[in-house]
mmCIF file of C-alpha atoms in Angstrom:
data_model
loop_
_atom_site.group_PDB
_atom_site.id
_atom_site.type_symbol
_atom_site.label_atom_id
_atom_site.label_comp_id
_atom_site.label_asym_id
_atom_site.label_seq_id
_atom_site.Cartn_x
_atom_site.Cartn_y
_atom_site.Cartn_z
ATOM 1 C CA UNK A 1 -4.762 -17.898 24.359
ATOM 2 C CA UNK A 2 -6.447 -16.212 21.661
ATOM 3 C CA UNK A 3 -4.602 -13.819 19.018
ATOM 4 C CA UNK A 4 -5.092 -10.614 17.745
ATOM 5 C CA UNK A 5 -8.295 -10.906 15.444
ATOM 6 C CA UNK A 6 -9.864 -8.493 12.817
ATOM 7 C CA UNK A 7 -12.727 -8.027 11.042
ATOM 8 C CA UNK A 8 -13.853 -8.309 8.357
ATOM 9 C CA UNK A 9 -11.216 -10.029 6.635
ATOM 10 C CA UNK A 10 -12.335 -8.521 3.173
ATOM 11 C CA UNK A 11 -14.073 -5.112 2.369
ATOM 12 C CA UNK A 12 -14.949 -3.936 -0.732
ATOM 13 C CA UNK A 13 -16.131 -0.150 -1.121
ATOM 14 C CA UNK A 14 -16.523 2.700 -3.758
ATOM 15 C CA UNK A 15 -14.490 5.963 -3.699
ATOM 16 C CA UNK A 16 -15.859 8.443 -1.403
ATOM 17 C CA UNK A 17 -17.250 5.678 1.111
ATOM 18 C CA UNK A 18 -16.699 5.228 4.343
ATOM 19 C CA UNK A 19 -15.192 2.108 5.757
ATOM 20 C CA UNK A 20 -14.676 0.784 9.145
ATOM 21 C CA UNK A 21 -12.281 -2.331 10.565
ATOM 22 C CA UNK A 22 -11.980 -3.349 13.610
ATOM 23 C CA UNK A 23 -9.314 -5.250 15.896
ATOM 24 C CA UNK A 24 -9.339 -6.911 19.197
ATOM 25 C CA UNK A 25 -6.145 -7.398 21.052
ATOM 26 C CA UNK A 26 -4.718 -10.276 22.891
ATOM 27 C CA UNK A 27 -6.338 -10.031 26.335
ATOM 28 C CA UNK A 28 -4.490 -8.295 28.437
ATOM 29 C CA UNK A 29 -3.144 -6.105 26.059
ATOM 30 C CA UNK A 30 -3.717 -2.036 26.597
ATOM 31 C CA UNK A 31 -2.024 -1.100 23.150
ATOM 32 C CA UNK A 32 -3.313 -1.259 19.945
ATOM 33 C CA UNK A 33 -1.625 -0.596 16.636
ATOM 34 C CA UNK A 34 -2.747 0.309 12.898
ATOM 35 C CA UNK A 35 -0.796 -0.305 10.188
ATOM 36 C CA UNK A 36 -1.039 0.100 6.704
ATOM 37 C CA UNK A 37 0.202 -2.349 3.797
ATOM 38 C CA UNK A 38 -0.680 -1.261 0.534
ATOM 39 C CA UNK A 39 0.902 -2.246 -2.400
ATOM 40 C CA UNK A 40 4.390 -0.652 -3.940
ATOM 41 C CA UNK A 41 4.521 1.410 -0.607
ATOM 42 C CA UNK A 42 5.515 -1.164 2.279
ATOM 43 C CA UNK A 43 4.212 -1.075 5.722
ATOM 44 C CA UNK A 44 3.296 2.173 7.055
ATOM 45 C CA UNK A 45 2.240 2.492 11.079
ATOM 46 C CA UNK A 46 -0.812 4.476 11.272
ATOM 47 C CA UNK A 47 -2.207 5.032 14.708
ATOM 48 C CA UNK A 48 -1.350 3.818 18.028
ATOM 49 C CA UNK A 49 -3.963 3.403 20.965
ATOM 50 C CA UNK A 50 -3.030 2.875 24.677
ATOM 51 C CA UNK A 51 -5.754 3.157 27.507
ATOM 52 C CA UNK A 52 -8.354 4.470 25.568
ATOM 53 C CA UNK A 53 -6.215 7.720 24.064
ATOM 54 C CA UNK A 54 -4.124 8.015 20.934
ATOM 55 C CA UNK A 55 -0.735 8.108 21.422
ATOM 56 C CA UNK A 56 0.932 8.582 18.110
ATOM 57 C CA UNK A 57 0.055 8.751 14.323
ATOM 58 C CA UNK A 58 1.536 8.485 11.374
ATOM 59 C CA UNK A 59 2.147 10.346 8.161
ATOM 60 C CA UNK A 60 -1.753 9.864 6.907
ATOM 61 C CA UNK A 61 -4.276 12.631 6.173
ATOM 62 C CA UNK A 62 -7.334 13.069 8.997
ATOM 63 C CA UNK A 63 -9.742 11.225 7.410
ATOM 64 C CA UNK A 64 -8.039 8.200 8.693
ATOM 65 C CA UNK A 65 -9.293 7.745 12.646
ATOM 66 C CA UNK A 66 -10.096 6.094 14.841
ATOM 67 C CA UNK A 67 -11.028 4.911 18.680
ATOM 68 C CA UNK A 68 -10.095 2.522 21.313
ATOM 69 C CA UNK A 69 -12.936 1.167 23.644
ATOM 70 C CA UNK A 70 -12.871 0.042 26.992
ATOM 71 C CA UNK A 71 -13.085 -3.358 26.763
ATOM 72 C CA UNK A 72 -9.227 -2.105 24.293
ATOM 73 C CA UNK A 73 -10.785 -3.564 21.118
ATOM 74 C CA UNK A 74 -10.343 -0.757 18.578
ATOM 75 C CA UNK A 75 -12.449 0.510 15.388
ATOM 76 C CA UNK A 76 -10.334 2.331 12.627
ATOM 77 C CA UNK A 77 -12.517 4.474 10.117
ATOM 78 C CA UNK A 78 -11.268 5.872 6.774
ATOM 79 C CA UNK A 79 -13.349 8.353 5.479
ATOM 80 C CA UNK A 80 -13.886 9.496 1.548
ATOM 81 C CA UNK A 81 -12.409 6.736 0.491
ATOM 82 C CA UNK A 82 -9.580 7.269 -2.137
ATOM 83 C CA UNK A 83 -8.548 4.448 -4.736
ATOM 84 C CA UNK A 84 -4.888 4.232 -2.931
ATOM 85 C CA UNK A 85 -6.608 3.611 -0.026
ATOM 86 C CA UNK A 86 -6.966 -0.209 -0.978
ATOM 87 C CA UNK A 87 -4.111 -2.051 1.436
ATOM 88 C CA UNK A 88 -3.834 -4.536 4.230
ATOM 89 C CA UNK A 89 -4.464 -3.328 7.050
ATOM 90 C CA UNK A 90 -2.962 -4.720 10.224
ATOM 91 C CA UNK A 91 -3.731 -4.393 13.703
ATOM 92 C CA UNK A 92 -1.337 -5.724 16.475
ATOM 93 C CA UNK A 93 -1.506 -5.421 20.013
ATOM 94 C CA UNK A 94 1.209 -5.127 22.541
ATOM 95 C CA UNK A 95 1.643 -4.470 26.912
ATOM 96 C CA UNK A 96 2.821 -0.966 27.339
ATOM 97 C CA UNK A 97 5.622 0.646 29.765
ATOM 98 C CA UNK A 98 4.316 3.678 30.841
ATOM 99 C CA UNK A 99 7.565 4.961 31.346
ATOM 100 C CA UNK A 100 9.603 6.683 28.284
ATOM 101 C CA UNK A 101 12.945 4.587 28.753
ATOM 102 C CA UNK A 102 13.606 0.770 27.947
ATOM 103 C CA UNK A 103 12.987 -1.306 24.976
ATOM 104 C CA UNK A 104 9.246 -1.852 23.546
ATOM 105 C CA UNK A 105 7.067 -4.789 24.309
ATOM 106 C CA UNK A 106 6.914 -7.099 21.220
ATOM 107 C CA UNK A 107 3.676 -6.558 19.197
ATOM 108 C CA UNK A 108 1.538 -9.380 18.231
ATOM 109 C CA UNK A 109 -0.210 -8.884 14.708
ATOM 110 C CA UNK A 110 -3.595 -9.835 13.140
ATOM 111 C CA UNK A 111 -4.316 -11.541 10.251
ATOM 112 C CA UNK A 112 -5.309 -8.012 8.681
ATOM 113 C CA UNK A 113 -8.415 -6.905 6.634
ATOM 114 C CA UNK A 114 -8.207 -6.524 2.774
ATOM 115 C CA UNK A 115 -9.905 -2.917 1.912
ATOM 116 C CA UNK A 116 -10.584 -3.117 -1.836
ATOM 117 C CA UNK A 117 -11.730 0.904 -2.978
ATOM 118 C CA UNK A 118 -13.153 0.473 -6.751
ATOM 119 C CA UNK B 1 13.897 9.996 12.339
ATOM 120 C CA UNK B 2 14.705 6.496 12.133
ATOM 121 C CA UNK B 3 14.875 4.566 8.805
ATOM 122 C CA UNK B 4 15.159 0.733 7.474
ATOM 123 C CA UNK B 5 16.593 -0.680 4.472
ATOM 124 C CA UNK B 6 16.392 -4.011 3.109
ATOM 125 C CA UNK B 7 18.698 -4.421 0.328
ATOM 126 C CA UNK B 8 17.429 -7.101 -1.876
ATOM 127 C CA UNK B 9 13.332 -6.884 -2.634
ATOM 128 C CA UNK B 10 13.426 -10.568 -4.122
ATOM 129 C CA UNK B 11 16.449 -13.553 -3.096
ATOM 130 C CA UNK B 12 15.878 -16.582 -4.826
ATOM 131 C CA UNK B 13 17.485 -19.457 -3.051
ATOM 132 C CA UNK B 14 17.886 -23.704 -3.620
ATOM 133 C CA UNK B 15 15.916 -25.810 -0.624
ATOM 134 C CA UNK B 16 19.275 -26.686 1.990
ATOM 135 C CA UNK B 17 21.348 -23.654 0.823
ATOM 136 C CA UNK B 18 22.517 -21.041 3.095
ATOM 137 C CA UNK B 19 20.574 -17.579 2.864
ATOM 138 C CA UNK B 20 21.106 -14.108 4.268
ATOM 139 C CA UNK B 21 18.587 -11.406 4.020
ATOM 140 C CA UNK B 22 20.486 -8.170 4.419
ATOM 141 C CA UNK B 23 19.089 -5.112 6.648
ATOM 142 C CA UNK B 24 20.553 -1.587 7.097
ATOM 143 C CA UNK B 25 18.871 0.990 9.507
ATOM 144 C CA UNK B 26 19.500 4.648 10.612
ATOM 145 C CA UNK B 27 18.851 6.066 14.019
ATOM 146 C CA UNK B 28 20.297 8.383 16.081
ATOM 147 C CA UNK B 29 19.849 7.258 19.102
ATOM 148 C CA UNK B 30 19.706 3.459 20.837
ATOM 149 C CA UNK B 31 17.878 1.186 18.977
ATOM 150 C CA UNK B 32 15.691 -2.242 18.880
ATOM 151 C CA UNK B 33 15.564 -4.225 16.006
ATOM 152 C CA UNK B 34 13.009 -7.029 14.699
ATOM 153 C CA UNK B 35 12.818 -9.379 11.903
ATOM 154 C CA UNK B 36 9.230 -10.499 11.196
ATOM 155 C CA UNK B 37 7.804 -13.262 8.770
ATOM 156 C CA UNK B 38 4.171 -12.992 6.836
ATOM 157 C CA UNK B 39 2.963 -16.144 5.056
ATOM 158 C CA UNK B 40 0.944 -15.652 2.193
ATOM 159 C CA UNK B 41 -2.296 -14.133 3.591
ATOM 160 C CA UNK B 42 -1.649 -13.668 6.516
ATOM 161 C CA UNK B 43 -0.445 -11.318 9.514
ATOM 162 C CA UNK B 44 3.311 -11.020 11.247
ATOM 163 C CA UNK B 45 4.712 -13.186 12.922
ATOM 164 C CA UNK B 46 8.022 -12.298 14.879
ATOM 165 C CA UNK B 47 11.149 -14.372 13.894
ATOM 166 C CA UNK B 48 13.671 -12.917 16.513
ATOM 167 C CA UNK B 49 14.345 -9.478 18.257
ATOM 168 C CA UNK B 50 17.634 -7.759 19.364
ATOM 169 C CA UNK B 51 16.409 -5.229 22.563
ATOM 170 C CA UNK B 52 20.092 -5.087 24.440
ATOM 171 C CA UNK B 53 23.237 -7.818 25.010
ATOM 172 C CA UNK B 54 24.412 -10.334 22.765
ATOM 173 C CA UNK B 55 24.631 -9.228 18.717
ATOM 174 C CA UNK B 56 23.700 -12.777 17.953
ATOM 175 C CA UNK B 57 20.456 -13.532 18.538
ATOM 176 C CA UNK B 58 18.574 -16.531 17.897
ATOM 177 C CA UNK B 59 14.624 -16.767 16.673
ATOM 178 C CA UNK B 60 12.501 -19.385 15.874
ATOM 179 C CA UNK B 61 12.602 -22.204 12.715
ATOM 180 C CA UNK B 62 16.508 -22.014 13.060
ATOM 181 C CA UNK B 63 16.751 -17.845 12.267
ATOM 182 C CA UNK B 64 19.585 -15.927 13.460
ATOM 183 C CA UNK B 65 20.612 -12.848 13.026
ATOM 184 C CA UNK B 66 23.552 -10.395 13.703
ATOM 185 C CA UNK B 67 23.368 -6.870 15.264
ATOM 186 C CA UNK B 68 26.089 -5.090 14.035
ATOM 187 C CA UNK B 69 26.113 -1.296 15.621
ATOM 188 C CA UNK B 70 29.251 -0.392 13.488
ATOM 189 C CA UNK B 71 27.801 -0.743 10.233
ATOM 190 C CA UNK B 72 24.266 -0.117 11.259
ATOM 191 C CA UNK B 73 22.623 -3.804 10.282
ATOM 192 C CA UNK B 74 21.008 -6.704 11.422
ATOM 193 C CA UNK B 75 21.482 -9.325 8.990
ATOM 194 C CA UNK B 76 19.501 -12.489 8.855
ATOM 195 C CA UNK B 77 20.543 -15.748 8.539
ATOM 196 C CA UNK B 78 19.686 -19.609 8.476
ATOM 197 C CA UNK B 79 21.985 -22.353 7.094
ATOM 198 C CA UNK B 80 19.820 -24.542 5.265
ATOM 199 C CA UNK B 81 16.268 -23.216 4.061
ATOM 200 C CA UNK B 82 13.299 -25.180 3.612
ATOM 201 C CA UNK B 83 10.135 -24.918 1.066
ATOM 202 C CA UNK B 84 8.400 -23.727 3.916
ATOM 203 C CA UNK B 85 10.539 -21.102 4.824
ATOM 204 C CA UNK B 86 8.999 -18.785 1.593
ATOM 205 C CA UNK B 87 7.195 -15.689 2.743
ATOM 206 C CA UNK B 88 8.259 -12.071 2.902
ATOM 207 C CA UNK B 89 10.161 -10.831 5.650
ATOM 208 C CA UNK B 90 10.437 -7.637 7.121
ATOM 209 C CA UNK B 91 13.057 -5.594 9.392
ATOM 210 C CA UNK B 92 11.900 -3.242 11.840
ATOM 211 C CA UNK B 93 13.240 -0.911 14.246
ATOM 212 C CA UNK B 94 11.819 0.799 17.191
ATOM 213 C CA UNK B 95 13.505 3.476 19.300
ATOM 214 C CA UNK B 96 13.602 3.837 22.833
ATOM 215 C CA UNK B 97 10.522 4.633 24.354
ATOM 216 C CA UNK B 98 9.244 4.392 21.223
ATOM 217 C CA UNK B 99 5.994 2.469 20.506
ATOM 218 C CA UNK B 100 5.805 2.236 16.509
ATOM 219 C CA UNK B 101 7.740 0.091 14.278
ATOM 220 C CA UNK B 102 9.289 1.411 11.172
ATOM 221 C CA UNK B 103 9.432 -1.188 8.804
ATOM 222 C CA UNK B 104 11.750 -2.040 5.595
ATOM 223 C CA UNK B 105 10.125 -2.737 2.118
ATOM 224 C CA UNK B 106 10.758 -6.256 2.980
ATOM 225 C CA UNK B 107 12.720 -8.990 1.383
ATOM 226 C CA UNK B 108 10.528 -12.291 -0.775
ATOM 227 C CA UNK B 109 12.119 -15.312 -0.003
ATOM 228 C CA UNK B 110 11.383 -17.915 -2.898
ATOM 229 C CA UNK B 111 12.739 -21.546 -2.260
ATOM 230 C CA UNK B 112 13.110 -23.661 -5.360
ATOM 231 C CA UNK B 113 13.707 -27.132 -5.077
#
């Protein structure tokens, strides 16, 4: 069974660029998860995607987005690039209970792209 | 809110030695807890998860770890580490119904021989 894979695994932008990353989950998988691993600061979650629809989102300014497609791969855009944007980002994938009680699936975790902002 | 500390950033360990990574967290209500691994460039990999029952739970490579509701940890352990066993490790917690993981600074495991 395949994992969760990213791409690319390295990106390399200028301040005030856009950049995009993208993340397909295990198959099966309606959930998808963004988090953020940046140096000095830990890993952050970011954005959660379930059945198309954001779910949650974390402490991070608009211009961090993003979309989940049918198919449940996901795209997550960061817009006018900052210098502190440069991090890992992960993506994981999970099954969902669409009910609010009971533990959490386990997530399942990408190898992560490497956003360098110079 | 729910919170996780990790109380060492670096543990520095012989190969065969014991080692404990230490973990304190802060919820309010019912919680789940996780320790994950990451290898040198690369993702997370779950170790072991406590979701409900036993406080001892068993992961893989020979990981335990202790839930401890009274004083709010999950501790991990493993008797006798192993070169391979350096990475960074991470403690998460999740609430109920919750979908996001809140994760510690993490912990760098460095085996010297």
């Amino acid at each position: 069974e395949a994992g969760v894979t990213q791409s690319p695994t390295h990106l390399i932008k200028t301040r005030g660029q856009q950049a995009t990353l993208r993340c397909s989950p295990i198959s099966g998988h309606t959930s998808v998860y963004w988090y953020q691993q940046a140096l000095g600061l830990g890993l952050q979650f970011l954005l959660w995607y379930d059945e198309g629809e954001e779910r949650n989102r974390g402490n991070f300014p608009p211009r961090f987005s993003g979309r989940q497609f049918p198919n449940y791969s996901s795209e997550l855009n960061v817009n006018a690039l900052e210098l502190e944007d440069s991090a890992l980002y992960l993506c994981a994938s999970s099954l969902v209970r669409h009910w609010a009680g009971g533990p959490p699936y386990e997530q399942y975790f990408g190898p992560g792209t490497r956003l360098t902002v110079t | 809110a729910q919170s996780v500390t990790q109380l060492d950033s670096q543990v520095p360990v012989f190969e065969e030695a014991p080692v404990e990574l230490r973990c304190n967290y802060s919820s309010s209500v019912s919680v789940y807890l996780f320790w994950y691994v990451q290898y040198p460039n690369q993702g997370l990999q779950l170790l072991l998860k406590y979701l409900s029952g036993s406080t001892l739970v068993k992961g893989i490579n020979g990981f335990e770890a202790e839930f401890n509701k009274s004083q709010t940890s999950f501790h991990l352990r493993k008797p006798s580490v192993h070169i391979s066993d350096t990475a960074e490790y991470f403690c998460a917690v999740s609430g109920q119904g919750a979908q996001k993981l809140v994760f510690g600074q993490g912990t760098r495991l460095t085996i010297n021989p």
